GROMACS .gro file of N, CA and C in nm:
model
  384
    1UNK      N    1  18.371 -23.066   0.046
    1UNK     CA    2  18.384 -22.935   0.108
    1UNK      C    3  18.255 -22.856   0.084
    2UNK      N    4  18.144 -22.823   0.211
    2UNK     CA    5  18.082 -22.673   0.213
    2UNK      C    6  18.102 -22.591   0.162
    3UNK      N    7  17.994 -22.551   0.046
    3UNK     CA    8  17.992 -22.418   0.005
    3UNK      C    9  17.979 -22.298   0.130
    4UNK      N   10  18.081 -22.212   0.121
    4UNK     CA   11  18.033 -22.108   0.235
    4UNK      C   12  17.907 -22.042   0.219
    5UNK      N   13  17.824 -22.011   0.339
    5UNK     CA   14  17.714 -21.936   0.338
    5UNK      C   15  17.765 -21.781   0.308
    6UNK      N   16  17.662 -21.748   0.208
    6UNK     CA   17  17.705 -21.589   0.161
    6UNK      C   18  17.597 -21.515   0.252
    7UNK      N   19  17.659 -21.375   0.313
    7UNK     CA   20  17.580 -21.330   0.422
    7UNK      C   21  17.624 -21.151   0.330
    8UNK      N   22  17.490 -21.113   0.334
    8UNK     CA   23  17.494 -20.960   0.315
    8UNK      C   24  17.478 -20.891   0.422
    9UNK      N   25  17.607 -20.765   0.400
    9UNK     CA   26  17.606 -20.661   0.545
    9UNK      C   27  17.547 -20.529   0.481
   10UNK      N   28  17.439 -20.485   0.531
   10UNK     CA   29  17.356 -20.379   0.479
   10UNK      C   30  17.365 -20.268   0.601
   11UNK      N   31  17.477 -20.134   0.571
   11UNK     CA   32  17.485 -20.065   0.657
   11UNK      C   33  17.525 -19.932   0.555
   12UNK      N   34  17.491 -19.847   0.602
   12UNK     CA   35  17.522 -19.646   0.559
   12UNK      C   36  17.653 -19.648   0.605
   13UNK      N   37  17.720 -19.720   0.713
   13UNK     CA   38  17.842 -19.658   0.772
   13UNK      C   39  17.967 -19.787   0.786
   14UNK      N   40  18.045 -19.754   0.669
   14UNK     CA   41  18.141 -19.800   0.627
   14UNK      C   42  18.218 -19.842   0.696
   15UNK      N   43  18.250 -19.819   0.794
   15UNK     CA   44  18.289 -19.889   0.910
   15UNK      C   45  18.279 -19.963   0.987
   16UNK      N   46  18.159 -20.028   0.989
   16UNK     CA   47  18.065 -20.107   1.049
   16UNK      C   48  18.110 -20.217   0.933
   17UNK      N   49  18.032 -20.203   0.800
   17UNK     CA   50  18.064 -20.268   0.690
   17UNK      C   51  18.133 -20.350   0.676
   18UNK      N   52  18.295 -20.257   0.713
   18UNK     CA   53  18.413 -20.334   0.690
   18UNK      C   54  18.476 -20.420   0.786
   19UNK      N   55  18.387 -20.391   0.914
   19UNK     CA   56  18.438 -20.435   1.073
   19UNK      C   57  18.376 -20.575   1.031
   20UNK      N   58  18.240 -20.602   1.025
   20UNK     CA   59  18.136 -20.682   1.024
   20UNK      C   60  18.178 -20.810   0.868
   21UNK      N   61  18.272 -20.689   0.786
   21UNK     CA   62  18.286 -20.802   0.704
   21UNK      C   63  18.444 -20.875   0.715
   22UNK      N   64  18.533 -20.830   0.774
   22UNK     CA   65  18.639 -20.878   0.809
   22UNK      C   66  18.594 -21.005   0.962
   23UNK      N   67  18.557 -20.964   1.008
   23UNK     CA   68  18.467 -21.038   1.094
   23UNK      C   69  18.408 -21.187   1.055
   24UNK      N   70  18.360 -21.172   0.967
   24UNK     CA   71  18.240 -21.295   0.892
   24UNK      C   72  18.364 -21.356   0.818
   25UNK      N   73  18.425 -21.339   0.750
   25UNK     CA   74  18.542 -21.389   0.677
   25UNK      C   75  18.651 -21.434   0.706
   26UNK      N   76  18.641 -21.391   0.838
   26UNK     CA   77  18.768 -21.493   0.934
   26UNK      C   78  18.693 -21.592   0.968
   27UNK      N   79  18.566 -21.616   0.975
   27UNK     CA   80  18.497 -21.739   1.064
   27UNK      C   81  18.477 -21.845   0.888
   28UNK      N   82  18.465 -21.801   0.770
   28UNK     CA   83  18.480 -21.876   0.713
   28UNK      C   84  18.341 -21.828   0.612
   29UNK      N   85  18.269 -21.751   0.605
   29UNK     CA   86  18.156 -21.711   0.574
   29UNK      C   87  18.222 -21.573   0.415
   30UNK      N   88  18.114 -21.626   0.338
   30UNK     CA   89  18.164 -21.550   0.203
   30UNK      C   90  18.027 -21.405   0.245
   31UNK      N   91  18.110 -21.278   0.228
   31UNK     CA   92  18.047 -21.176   0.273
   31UNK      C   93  18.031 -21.074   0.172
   32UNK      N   94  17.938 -21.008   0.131
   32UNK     CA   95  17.914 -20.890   0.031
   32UNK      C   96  17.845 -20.755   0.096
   33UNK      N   97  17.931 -20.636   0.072
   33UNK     CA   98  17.876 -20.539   0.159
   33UNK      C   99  17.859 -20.442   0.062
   34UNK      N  100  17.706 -20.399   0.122
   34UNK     CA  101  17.595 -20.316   0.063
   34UNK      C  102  17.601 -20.175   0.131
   35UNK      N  103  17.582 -20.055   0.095
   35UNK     CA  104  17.585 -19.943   0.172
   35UNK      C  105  17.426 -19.889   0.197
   36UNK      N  106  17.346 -19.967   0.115
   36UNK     CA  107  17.200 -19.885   0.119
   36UNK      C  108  17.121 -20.015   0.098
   37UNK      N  109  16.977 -20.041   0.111
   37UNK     CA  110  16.888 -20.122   0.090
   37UNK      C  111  16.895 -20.141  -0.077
   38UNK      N  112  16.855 -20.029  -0.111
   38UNK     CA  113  16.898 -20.013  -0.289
   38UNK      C  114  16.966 -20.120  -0.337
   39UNK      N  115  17.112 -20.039  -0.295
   39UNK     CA  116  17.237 -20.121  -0.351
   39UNK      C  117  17.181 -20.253  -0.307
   40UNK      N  118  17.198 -20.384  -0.214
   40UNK     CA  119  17.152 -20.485  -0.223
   40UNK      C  120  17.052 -20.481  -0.308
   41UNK      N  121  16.879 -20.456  -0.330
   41UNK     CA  122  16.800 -20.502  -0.426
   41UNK      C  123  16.856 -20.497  -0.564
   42UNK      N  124  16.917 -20.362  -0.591
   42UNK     CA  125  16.970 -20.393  -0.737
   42UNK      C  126  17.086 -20.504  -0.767
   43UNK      N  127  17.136 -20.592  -0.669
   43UNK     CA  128  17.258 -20.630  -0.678
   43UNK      C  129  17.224 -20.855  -0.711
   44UNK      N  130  17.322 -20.926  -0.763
   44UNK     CA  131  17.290 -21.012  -0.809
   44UNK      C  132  17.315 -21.105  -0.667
   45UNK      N  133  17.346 -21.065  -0.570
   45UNK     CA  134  17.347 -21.111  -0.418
   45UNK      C  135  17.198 -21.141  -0.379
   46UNK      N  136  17.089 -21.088  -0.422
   46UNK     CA  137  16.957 -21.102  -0.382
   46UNK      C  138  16.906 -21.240  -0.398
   47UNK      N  139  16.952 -21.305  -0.558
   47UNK     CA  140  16.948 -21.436  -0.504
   47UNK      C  141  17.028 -21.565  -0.435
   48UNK      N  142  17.172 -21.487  -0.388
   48UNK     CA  143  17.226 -21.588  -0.313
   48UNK      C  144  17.220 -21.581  -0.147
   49UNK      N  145  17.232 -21.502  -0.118
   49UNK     CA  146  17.189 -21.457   0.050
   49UNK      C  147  17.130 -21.574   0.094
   50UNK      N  148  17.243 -21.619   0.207
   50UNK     CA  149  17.190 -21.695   0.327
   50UNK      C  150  17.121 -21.645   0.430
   51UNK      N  151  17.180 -21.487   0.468
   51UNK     CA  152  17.112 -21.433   0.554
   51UNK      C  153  17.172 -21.274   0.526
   52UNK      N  154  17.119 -21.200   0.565
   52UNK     CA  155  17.095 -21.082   0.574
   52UNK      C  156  17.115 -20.949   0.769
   53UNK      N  157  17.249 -20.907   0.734
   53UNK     CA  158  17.233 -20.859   0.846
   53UNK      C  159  17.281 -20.698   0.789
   54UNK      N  160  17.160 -20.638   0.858
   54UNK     CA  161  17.097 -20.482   0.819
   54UNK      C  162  17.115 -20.411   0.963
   55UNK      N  163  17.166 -20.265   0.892
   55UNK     CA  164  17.133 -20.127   1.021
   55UNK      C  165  16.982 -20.093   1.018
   56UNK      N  166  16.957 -20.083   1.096
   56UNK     CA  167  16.749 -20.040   1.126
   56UNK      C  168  16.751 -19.907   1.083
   57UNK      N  169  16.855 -19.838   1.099
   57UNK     CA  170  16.864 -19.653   1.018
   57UNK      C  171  16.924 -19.637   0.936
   58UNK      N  172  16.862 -19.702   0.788
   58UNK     CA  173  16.936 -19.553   0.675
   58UNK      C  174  16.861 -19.477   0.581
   59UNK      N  175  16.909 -19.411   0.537
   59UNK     CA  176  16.832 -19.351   0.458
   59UNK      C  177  16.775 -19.406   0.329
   60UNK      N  178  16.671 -19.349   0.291
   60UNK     CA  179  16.554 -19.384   0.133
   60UNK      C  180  16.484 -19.482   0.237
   61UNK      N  181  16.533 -19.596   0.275
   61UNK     CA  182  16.488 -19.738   0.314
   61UNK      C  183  16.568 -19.779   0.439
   62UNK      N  184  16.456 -19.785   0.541
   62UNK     CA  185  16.547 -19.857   0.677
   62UNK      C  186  16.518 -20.000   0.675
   63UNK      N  187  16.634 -20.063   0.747
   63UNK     CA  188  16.591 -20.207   0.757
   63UNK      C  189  16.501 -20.273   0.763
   64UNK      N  190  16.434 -20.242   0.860
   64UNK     CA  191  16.280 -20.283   0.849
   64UNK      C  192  16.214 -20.254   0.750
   65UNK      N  193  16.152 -20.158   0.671
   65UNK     CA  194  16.117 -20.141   0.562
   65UNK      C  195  16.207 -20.262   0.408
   66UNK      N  196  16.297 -20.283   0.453
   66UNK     CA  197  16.368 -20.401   0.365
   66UNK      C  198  16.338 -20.543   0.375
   67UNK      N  199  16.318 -20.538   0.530
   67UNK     CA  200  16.268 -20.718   0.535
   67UNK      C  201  16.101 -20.702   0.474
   68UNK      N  202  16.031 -20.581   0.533
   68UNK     CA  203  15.875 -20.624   0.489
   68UNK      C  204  15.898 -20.596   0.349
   69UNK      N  205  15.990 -20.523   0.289
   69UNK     CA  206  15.962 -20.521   0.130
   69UNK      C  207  15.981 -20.702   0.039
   70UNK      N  208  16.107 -20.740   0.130
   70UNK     CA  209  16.142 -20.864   0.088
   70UNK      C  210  16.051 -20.973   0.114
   71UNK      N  211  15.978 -20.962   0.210
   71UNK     CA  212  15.862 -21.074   0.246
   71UNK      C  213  15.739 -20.999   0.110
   72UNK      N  214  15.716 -20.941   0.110
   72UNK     CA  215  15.595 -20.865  -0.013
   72UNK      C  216  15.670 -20.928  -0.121
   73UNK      N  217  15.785 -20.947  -0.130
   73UNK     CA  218  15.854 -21.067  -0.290
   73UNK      C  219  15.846 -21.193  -0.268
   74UNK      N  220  15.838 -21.246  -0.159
   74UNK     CA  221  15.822 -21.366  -0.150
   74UNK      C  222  15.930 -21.429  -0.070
   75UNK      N  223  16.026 -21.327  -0.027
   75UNK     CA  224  16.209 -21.363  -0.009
   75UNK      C  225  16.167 -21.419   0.124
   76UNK      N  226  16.240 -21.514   0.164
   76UNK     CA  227  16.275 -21.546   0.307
   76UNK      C  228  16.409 -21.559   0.376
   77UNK      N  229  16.471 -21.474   0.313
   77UNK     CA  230  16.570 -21.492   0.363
   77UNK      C  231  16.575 -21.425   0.495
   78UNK      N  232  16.641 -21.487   0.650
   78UNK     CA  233  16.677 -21.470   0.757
   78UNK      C  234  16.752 -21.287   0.777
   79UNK      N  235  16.699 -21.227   0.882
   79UNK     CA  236  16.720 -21.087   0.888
   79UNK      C  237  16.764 -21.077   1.041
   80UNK      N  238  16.895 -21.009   1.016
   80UNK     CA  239  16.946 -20.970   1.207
   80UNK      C  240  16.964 -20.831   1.163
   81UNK      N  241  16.935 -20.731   1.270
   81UNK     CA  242  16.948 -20.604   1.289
   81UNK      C  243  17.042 -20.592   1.352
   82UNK      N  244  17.106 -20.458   1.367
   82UNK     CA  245  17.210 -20.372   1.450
   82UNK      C  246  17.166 -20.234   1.420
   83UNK      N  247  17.183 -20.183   1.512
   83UNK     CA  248  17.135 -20.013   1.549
   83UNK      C  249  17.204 -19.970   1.675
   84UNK      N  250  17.226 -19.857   1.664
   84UNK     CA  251  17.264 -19.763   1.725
   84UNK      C  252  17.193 -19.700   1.818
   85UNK      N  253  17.066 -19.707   1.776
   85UNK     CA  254  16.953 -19.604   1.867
   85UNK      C  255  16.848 -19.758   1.887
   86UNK      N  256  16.889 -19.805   1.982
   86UNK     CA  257  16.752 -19.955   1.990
   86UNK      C  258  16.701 -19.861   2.084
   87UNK      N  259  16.507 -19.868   2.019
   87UNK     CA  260  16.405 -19.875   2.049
   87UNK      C  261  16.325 -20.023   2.073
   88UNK      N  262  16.268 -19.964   2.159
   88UNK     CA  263  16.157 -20.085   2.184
   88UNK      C  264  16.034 -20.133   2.128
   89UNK      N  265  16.001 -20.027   2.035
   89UNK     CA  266  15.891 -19.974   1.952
   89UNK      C  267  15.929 -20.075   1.788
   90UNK      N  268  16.070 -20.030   1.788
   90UNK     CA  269  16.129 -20.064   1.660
   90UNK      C  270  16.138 -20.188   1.635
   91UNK      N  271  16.214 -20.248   1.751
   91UNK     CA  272  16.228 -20.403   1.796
   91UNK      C  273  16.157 -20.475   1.804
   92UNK      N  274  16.025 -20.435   1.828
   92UNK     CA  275  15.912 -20.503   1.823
   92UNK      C  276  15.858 -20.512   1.690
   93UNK      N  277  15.856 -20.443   1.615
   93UNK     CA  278  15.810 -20.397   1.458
   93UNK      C  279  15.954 -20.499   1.368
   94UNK      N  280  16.048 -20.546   1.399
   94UNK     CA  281  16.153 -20.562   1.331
   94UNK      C  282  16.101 -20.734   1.370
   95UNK      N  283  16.070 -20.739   1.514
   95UNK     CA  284  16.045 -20.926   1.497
   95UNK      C  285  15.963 -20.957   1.448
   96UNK      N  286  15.845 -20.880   1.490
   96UNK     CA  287  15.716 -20.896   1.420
   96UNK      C  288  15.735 -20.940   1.277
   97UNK      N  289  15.827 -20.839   1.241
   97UNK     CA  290  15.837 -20.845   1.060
   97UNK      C  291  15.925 -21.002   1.036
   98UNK      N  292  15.910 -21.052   1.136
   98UNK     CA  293  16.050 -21.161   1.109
   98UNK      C  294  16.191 -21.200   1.124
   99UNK      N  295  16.263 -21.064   1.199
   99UNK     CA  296  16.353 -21.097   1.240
   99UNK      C  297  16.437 -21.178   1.333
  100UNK      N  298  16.485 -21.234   1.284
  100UNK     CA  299  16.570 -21.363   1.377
  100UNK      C  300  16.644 -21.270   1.557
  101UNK      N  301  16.747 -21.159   1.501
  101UNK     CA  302  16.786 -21.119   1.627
  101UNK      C  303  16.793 -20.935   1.566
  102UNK      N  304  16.783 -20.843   1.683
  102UNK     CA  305  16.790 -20.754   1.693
  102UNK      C  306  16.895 -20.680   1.786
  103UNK      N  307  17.042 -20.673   1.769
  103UNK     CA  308  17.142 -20.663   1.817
  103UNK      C  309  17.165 -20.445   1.845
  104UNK      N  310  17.200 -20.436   1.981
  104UNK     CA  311  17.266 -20.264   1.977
  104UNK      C  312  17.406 -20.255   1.933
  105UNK      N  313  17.473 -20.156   1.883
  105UNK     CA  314  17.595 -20.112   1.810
  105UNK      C  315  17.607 -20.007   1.946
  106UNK      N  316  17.729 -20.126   1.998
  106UNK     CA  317  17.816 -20.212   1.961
  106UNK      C  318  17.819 -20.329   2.003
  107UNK      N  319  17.774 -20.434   1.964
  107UNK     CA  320  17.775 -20.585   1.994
  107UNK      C  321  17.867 -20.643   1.976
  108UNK      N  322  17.837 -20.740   2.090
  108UNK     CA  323  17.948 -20.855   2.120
  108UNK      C  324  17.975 -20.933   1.963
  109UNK      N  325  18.127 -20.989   1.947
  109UNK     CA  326  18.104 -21.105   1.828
  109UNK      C  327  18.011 -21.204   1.905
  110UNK      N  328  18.070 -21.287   2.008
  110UNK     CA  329  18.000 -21.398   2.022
  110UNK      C  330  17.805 -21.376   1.975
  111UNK      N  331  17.756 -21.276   2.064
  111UNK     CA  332  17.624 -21.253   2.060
  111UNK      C  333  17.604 -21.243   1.839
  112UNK      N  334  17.605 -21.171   1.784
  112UNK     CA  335  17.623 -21.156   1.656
  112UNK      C  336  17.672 -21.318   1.571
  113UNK      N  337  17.770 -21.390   1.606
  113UNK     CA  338  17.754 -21.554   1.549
  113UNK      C  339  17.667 -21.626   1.605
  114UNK      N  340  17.612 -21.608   1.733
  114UNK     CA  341  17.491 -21.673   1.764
  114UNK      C  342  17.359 -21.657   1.667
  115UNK      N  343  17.337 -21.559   1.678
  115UNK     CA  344  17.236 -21.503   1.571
  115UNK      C  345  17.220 -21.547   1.445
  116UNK      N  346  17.368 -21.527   1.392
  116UNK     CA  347  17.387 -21.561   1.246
  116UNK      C  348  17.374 -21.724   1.256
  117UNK      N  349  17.469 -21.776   1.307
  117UNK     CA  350  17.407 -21.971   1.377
  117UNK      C  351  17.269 -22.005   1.361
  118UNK      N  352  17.209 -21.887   1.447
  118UNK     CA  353  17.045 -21.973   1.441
  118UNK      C  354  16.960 -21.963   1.354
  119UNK      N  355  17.038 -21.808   1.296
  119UNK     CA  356  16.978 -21.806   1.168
  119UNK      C  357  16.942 -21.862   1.029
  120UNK      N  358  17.069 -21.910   0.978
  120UNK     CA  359  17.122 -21.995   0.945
  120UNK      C  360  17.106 -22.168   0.928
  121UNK      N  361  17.054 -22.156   1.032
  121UNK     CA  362  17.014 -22.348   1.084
  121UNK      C  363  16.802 -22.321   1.044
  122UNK      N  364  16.812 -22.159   1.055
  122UNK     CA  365  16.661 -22.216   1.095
  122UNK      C  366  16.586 -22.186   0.893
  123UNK      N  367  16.748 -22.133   0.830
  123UNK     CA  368  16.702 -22.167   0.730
  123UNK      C  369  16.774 -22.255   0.637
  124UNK      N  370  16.822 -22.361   0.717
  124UNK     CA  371  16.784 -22.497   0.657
  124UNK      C  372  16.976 -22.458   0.598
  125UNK      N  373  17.061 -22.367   0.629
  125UNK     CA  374  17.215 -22.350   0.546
  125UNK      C  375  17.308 -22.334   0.699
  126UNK      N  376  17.322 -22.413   0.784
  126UNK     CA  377  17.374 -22.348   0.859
  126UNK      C  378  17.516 -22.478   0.806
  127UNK      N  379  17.645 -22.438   0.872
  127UNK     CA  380  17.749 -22.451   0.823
  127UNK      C  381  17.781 -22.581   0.938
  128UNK      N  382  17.841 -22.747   0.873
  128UNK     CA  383  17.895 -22.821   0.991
  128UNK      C  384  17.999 -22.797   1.026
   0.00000   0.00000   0.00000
């Protein structure tokens, strides 16, 4: 038996959080939800994360500012966005930085397990 891939949900709005993690946990995926960039770095999830799916707006630290902090450590772990306000400016700055997918709130599931799928596969944990 597969260890489940552990996926962190990094969002300000608790609702999202809990949508996104009831979500991931019916498909079979072990999920830990973060309310701030913070909370994840201080948290012992930093070294298990398969992948990482972040809001592009919160406060202290937006998503983006989290993946380039995490690449400046050395981290590679896989990064999907969700936002509310998609820019084109942002989106571009968010792949650049490495992001796998850049999703608007409110996204499809299917579109959102795709993401997490390719994500996943392209780092070497995706689930048979």
């Amino acid at each position: 038996m597969s260890i489940p891939s552990v996926i962190s949900v990094i969002d300000d709005d608790l609702s999202v959080r809990l949508a996104t993690n009831n979500l991931l946990t019916s498909r079979g995926y072990t999920v830990c939800i973060f309310g701030s960039a913070h909370e994840f770095l201080q948290s012992a999830e930093l070294d298990t994360t398969s992948c990482v799916i972040a809001d592009v707006q919160m406060s202290a630290m937006s998503g983006v500012d989290l993946l380039m902090h995490m690449r400046r450590l050395g981290r590679h772990t896989p990064f999907i966005f969700v936002t509310a306000f998609p820019d084109d400016a942002v989106r571009e700055r968010a792949i650049e930085a490495g992001a796998i997918c850049f999703l608007a709130k409110p996204f499809a599931t299917p579109a959102l397990i795709q993401c997490l799928e390719t994500a996943l596969s392209r780092s070497g944990e995706a689930e048979t």
